[in-house]
Structures are given as structure tokens and as C-alpha cells.
Short mmCIF file of C-alpha atoms in Angstrom, two decimals:
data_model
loop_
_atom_site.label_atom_id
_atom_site.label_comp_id
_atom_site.label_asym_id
_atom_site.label_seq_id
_atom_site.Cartn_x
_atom_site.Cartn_y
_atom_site.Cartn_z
CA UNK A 1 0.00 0.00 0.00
CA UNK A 2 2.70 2.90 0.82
CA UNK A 3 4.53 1.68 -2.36
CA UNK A 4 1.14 2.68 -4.36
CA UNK A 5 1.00 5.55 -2.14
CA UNK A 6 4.57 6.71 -3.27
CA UNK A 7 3.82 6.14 -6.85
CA UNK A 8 0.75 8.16 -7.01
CA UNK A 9 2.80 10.91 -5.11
CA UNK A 10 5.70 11.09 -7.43
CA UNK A 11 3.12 10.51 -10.77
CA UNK A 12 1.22 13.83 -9.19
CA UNK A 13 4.72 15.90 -8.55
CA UNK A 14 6.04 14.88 -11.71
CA UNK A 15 2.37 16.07 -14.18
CA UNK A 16 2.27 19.53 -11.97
CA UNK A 17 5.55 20.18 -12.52
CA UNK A 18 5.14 19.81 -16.17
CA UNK A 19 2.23 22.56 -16.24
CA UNK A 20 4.11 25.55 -17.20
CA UNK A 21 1.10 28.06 -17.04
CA UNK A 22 -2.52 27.67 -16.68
CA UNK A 23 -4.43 26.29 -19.78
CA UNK A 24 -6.22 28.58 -21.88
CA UNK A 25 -9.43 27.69 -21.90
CA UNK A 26 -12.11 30.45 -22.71
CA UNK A 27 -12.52 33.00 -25.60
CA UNK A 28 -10.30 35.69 -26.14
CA UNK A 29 -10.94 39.06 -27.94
CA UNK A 30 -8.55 41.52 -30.03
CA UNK A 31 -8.05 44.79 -31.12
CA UNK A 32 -5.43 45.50 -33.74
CA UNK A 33 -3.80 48.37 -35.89
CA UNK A 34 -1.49 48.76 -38.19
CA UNK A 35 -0.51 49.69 -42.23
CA UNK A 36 -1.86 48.67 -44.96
CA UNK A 37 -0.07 48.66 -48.86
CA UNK A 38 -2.43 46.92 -51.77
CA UNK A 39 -2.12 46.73 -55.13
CA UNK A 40 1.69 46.52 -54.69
CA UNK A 41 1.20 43.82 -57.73
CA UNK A 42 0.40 46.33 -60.21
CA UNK A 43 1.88 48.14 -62.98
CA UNK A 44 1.88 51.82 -62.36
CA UNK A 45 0.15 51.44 -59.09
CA UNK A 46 -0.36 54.87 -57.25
CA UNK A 47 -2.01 53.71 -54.19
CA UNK A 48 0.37 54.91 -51.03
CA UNK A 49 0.21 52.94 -48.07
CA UNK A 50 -2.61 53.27 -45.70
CA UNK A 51 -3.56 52.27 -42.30
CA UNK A 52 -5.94 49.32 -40.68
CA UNK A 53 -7.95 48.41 -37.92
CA UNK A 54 -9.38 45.13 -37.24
CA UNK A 55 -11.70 43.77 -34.30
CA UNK A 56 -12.40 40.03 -33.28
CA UNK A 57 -12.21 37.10 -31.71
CA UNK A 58 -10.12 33.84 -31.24
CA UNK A 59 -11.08 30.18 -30.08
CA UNK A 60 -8.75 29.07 -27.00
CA UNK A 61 -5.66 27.70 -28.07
CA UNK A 62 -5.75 23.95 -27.86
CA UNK A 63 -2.15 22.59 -28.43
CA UNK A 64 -0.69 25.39 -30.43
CA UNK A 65 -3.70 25.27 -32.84
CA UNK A 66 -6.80 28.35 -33.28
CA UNK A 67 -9.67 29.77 -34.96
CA UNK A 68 -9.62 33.96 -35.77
CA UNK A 69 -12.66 35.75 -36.64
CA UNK A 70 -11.76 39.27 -37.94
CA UNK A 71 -13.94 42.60 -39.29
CA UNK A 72 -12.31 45.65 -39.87
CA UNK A 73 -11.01 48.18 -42.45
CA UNK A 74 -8.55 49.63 -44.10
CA UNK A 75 -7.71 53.22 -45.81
CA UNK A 76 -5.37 54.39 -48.13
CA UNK A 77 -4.47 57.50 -50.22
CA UNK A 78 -4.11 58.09 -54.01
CA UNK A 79 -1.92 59.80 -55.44
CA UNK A 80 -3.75 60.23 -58.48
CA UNK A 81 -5.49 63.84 -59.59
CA UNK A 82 -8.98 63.10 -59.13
CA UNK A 83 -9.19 61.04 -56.57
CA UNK A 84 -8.65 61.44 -52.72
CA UNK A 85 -8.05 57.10 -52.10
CA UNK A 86 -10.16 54.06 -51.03
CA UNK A 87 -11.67 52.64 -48.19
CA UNK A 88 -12.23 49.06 -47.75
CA UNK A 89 -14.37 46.76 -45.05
CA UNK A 90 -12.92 43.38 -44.31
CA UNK A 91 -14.01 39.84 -42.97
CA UNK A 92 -12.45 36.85 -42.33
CA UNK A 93 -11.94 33.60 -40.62
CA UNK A 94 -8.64 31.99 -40.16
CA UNK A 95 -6.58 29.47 -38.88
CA UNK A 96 -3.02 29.92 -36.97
CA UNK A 97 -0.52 27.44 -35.92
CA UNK A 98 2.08 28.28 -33.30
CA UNK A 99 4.51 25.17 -34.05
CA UNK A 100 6.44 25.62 -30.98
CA UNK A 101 3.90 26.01 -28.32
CA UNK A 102 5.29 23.67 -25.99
CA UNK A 103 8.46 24.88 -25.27
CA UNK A 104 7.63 28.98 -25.65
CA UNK A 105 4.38 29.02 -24.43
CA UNK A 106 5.40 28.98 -20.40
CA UNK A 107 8.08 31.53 -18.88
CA UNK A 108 9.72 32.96 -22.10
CA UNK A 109 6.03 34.22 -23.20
CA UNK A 110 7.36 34.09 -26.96
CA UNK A 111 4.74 32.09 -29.53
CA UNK A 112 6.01 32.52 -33.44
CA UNK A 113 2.74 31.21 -35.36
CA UNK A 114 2.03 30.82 -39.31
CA UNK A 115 -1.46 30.90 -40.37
CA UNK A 116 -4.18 31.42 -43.16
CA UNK A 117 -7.25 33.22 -43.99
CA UNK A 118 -10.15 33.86 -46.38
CA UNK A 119 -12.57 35.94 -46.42
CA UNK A 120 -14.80 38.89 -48.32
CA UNK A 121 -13.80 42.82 -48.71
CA UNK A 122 -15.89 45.41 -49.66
CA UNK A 123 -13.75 48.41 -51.30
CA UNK A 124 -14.77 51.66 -52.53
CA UNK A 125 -12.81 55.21 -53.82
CA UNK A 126 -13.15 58.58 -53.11
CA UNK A 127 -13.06 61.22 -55.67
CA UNK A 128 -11.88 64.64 -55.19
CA UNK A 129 -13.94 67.31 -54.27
CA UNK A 130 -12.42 69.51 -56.67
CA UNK A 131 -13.31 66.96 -59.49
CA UNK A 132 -17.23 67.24 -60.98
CA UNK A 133 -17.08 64.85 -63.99
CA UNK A 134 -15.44 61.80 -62.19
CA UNK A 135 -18.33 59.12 -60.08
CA UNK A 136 -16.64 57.25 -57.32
CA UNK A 137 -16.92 53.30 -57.60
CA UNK A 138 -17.59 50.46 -55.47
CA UNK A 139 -16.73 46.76 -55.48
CA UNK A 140 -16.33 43.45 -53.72
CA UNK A 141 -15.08 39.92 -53.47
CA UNK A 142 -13.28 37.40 -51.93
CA UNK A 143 -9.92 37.87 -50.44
CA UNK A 144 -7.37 34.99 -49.28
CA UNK A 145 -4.34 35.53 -46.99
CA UNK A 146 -1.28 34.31 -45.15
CA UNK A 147 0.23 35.28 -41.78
CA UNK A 148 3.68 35.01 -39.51
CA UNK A 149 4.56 36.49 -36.65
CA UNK A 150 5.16 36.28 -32.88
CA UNK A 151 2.50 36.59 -29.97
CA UNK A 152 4.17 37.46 -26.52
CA UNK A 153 3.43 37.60 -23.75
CA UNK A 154 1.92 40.57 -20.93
CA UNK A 155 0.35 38.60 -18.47
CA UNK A 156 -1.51 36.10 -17.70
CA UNK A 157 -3.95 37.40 -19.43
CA UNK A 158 -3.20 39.79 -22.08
CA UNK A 159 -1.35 39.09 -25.31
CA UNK A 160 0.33 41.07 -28.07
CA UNK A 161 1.00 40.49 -31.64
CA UNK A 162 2.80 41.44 -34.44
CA UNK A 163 1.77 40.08 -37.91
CA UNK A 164 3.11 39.99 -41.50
CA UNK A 165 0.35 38.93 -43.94
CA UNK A 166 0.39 38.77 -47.36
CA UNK A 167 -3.68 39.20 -48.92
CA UNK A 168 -4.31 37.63 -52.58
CA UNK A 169 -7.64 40.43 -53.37
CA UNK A 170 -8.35 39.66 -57.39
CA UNK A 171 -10.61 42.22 -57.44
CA UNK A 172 -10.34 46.41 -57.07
CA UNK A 173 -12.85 47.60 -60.12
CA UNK A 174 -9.98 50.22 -61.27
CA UNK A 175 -11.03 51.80 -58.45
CA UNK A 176 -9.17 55.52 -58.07
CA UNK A 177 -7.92 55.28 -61.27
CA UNK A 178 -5.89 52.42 -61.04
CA UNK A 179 -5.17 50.36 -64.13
CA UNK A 180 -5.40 47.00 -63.09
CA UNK A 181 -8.49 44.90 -61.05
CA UNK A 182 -6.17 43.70 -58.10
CA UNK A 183 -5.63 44.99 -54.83
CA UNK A 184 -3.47 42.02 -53.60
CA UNK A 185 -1.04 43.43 -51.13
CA UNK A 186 0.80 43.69 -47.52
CA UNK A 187 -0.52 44.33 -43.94
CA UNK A 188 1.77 45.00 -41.13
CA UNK A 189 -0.22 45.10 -37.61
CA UNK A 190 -0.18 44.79 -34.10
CA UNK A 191 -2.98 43.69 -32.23
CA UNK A 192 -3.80 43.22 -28.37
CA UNK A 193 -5.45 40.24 -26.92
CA UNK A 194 -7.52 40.35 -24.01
#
């Protein structure tokens, strides 16, 4: 009997030692900000980088694997005549991986991740208020992404991120003058979890 007693003792030392930090186990929100440069695929393309915001939320992380669900939108200026620049409304879901969870998720507070998204946007331009013969234009679509970059941690509660995404957009209208129907580009934000 003590030797099961000693077993069960050591077994019990040995799993809460190995419990780095408390799991996560309930639904986090986010609020982010940061640039945002599209049509950087086109010829000719006089877009100038812009900025983004983006609200949502994110399943617990269950073994370095999670669900996003993002809205926001983005802004950026032309530097065409007639037109001032183009606003866009975003929404997506997506999927991250942090592949070493185990070993940064505890005291170091570091998580690298890689993920993917997909989505719809919503874009539309602005024309100049010194320009009369020149309607502003409006169009939509679906928008597919990739992600990388690092979550670390604030407490035991609080997150921040910093994210490099690339977003495939096949769409744009030749919206502000631009000559091309793509507004695939670059997003560079930051984004607190709580």
C-alpha cells in the first residue's frame, strides 16, 4: 500500500511540474492596428500605403492550434489627380498554428505562429472634391491571406502580436484610377489580446 501511495505521489509531482502556465481555456478578444499597402502587384500602381484596424475574436488555443474571426477596415491615399483614395471593409476567418507552443508558451512568453485566412472585402474610392465629372466606384469579393509572426506575452492574461500577412484580393474595379483589377497586397499590424 505505501509503495502505491509513493507512486501516485511522485506521478502527481512529476504532471504539476510539467504545467508551465494555466491552460487557456475560454474566448479571447482583439483589437489591432497597423498599415496597410495593396495593389503593390500592379503596374503603375499609385495607391500609397494606408492604415488598418481590425476587431475580433479567437477560439482558445488547444495545443498550439486556433480559430480567428476578424472585421475591420482599411484606408489608403491616391496619389492620383482626381481622386482622394479608397476605403475598404474586411471579414475573415482563419486558422493559426504556433509550431512551438510547448516549449515557448510557459516563462519565455514568446509564440512565433504561421497561419491562413479567407474571407470577403468590400472596397470603394473617393473622388476629389475639386473633381465634378469623375463618379466614385464600389466593389467586392473574396480575399485569401497568409500570416507570420510572434504573440508574446503581458500577463496572464493579455497578449500582443505582431503580424506579416500577405492578402491575394483579385478584385479592385480600377477603383481611383488604377489600371489593373487587383488589390493584392501587404498588412503589417499589431494587435492586443484580451
Amino acid at each position: 500500500m505505501n509503495k502505491v501511495f509513493i507512486l501516485l505521489l511522485i506521478i502527481s509531482a512529476v504532471s504539476v511540474a510539467q504545467e508551465v502556465d494555466p491552460p487557456r481555456d475560454s474566448m479571447d478578444f482583439f483589437v489591432g492596428a497597423g498599415v496597410w499597402m495593396p495593389g503593390l502587384l500592379n503596374d503603375n500602381n499609385q495607391l500609397s500605403v494606408g492604415s488598418l484596424f481590425q476587431v475580433g475574436a479567437e477560439t482558445p488555443m488547444a495545443q498550439g492550434d486556433q480559430f480567428r474571426l476578424a472585421i475591420g477596415g482599411g484606408m489608403c491615399g491616391s496619389d492620383r489627380e482626381h481622386y482622394d483614395g479608397i476605403t475598404s471593409v474586411m471579414l475573415s476567418l482563419g486558422y493559426r498554428n504556433y509550431p512551438f507552443y510547448r516549449p515557448y508558451a510557459g516563462a519565455r512568453g514568446l509564440e512565433p505562429f504561421l497561419g491562413v485566412s479567407a474571407g470577403g472585402i468590400v472596397v470603394w474610392d473617393s473622388v476629389a472634391e475639386t473633381t465634378e465629372d469623375t463618379d466614385s466606384r464600389s466593389t467586392g469579393g473574396a480575399m485569401i491571406g497568409v500570416e507570420a509572426g510572434a504573440r508574446v506575452k503581458i500577463n496572464e492574461n493579455t497578449f500582443f502580436d505582431i503580424t506579416l500577412g500577405g492578402d491575394w484580393v483579385p478584385i479592385g474595379g480600377e477603383l481611383a484610377g488604377e489600371s489593373e483589377k487587383d488589390l493584392s497586397g501587404v498588412r503589417i499590424q499589431g494587435s492586443l489580446i484580451f
